[in-house]
């Protein structure tokens, strides 16, 4: 194993088009992210090495929550791990099954990373349309009272170490104001590259 990424993600439960997202540095193929649709939230393996961005999507329904989440900081969180598993830059994302206490394969990809970034990220991002009546993102209206967190992100390169600002440059910058996301009530806290939270009180 040349490397691995592991950590806990605590997702929003009531919003649209918002994603916590994680991708390791150094040409890794898969970005694991949560996508919000009118049909409900999806866990999405964004395939930076493949021909189709949506390598795999699954519904984060009650069955998913009861199988793949545990309570972290009072909220359901899934635990993921991405590791090099073969030649030709082959990477596999695993999800931890809390029922069987085993790691399940979620998605595998190989080839050349087309992201154009040498660094990785574990961060909060928003892709949302704006409500013309309020000039706020639709996600802002639908996420009041919610918090999304990420913690315990580690990289393995001979030994496990916590992600730092070099590994996750996008998470190392000072957090922007909620207004930059078209959501003035949104508050972001970046304690470190492997510990952050976004709250819409």
XYZ file of C-alpha atoms in Angstrom:
201
model
C 0.000 0.000 0.000
C 1.607 3.253 -1.121
C -0.858 5.437 0.696
C -4.267 5.712 2.269
C -6.760 8.325 3.352
C -9.122 7.779 6.235
C -11.530 9.866 8.252
C -15.041 10.608 9.478
C -17.559 12.804 7.688
C -20.666 14.085 9.472
C -23.142 15.177 6.772
C -26.052 17.583 6.555
C -29.439 15.885 6.649
C -31.684 18.527 5.054
C -30.182 20.431 2.177
C -29.741 20.581 -1.571
C -26.592 20.745 -3.712
C -24.050 20.996 -0.887
C -21.077 18.681 -0.489
C -18.423 17.776 2.028
C -15.652 16.473 -0.157
C -12.307 14.707 0.243
C -9.500 13.800 -2.167
C -5.949 12.851 -1.266
C -2.887 14.492 -2.890
C -0.478 12.992 -5.376
C -2.599 11.775 -8.279
C -5.241 9.773 -6.442
C -8.196 8.889 -8.628
C -11.252 9.202 -6.416
C -12.906 12.123 -4.661
C -15.602 11.029 -2.237
C -18.356 13.585 -1.929
C -21.970 13.966 -0.917
C -24.411 15.327 -3.490
C -27.843 16.667 -2.635
C -30.729 16.279 -5.072
C -34.478 16.740 -4.941
C -34.652 12.949 -4.557
C -32.429 12.945 -1.480
C -28.702 12.820 -0.686
C -26.271 10.636 -2.623
C -22.762 9.463 -1.831
C -20.771 10.045 -4.988
C -17.402 8.659 -6.051
C -16.110 11.397 -8.341
C -13.717 9.619 -10.706
C -10.853 11.896 -11.696
C -9.186 9.082 -13.657
C -12.241 7.811 -15.511
C -14.251 8.985 -18.505
C -17.400 9.690 -16.466
C -17.189 11.950 -13.373
C -19.910 10.080 -11.487
C -18.087 6.788 -11.042
C -20.684 5.545 -8.575
C -23.634 7.022 -6.716
C -25.700 5.461 -3.946
C -28.651 6.799 -1.996
C -27.838 7.767 1.582
C -31.180 6.455 2.779
C -32.079 4.901 6.123
C -30.558 1.565 5.082
C -27.249 3.288 4.300
C -27.330 5.222 7.578
C -28.043 2.119 9.660
C -25.222 0.197 7.952
C -22.467 2.714 7.329
C -22.746 5.340 10.048
C -21.945 5.695 13.725
C -22.565 8.627 16.033
C -19.745 11.196 16.017
C -20.230 14.449 17.934
C -23.909 13.616 18.278
C -24.567 13.072 14.565
C -24.435 10.089 12.160
C -21.094 9.915 10.342
C -19.636 7.562 7.776
C -15.997 6.456 7.813
C -14.061 6.110 4.577
C -10.652 4.856 3.542
C -8.939 5.223 0.159
C -5.868 3.174 -0.665
C -3.674 2.231 -3.615
C -4.665 -1.336 -4.465
C -2.905 -2.182 -7.723
C -0.766 -1.190 -10.675
C -1.550 1.633 -13.129
C -2.374 4.046 -10.280
C -5.284 1.911 -9.068
C -7.192 3.248 -6.050
C -10.095 1.835 -4.051
C -12.451 3.642 -1.689
C -13.818 1.593 1.198
C -16.680 2.355 3.574
C -16.725 0.951 7.082
C -19.737 -1.312 7.714
C -20.634 -0.779 11.367
C -22.994 -3.777 11.362
C -20.382 -6.334 10.300
C -17.356 -4.309 11.478
C -15.656 -4.779 8.124
C -14.510 -2.536 5.274
C -16.680 -2.775 2.142
C -15.414 -1.789 -1.315
C -17.315 1.255 -2.541
C -15.489 2.074 -5.786
C -12.228 1.381 -7.658
C -10.541 3.388 -10.418
C -7.168 3.554 -12.140
C -5.257 5.645 -14.657
C -4.145 9.273 -14.689
C -5.567 11.894 -12.356
C -7.147 14.598 -14.546
C -7.950 17.026 -11.694
C -4.971 19.232 -12.498
C -4.136 19.608 -8.792
C -1.140 18.072 -7.019
C -2.620 18.828 -3.595
C -5.540 17.113 -1.932
C -8.482 18.486 -0.028
C -10.879 17.735 2.773
C -13.208 20.679 2.677
C -16.656 22.200 2.453
C -17.889 23.390 -0.923
C -21.209 24.551 -2.338
C -22.692 24.201 -5.800
C -26.182 25.677 -5.553
C -28.559 27.862 -7.532
C -29.627 31.143 -5.940
C -33.191 31.936 -4.937
C -33.960 35.196 -6.814
C -36.443 36.225 -4.112
C -33.794 36.227 -1.347
C -30.455 36.275 -3.222
C -29.453 33.290 -1.097
C -28.504 29.818 -2.217
C -31.379 27.364 -2.028
C -29.207 25.211 0.231
C -29.129 28.030 2.800
C -32.906 27.990 3.199
C -32.955 24.206 3.524
C -30.052 23.738 5.933
C -31.095 25.930 8.855
C -30.174 24.174 12.108
C -27.729 21.792 10.441
C -24.017 21.204 10.954
C -21.571 19.346 8.742
C -18.216 18.254 10.144
C -15.066 16.469 9.104
C -12.503 15.092 11.549
C -9.784 12.520 11.993
C -8.436 12.737 8.424
C -5.119 10.888 8.207
C -2.668 9.917 5.484
C -0.609 6.735 5.443
C 2.859 6.840 3.875
C 4.637 4.290 6.030
C 2.769 5.408 9.132
C -0.520 7.190 9.842
C -0.240 10.973 10.258
C -2.890 13.664 10.547
C -3.555 15.644 7.365
C -1.869 19.037 7.437
C -1.919 22.252 5.401
C 0.510 20.803 2.843
C -1.677 17.723 2.285
C -4.959 19.656 2.168
C -4.181 23.142 0.934
C -7.804 23.999 0.180
C -8.669 23.457 3.837
C -5.730 25.397 5.198
C -6.830 28.878 4.181
C -8.832 31.036 6.612
C -12.526 30.153 6.258
C -14.574 32.570 4.163
C -17.684 34.317 5.426
C -21.020 32.642 4.847
C -22.018 35.486 2.538
C -19.445 34.258 0.015
C -21.604 31.108 -0.265
C -24.775 33.213 -0.665
C -25.684 32.230 2.896
C -24.907 35.003 5.431
C -26.034 32.833 8.375
C -23.478 30.110 7.539
C -20.479 29.890 9.862
C -17.318 27.931 9.048
C -14.666 26.786 11.509
C -11.346 25.383 10.269
C -9.439 24.227 13.331
C -6.948 22.385 11.118
C -6.716 20.568 7.796
C -8.353 17.541 9.383
C -10.870 19.211 11.681
C -13.514 21.618 10.405
C -17.227 22.330 10.682
C -19.874 24.367 8.874
C -22.984 25.419 10.808
C -26.139 27.179 9.683
C -27.848 28.039 12.994
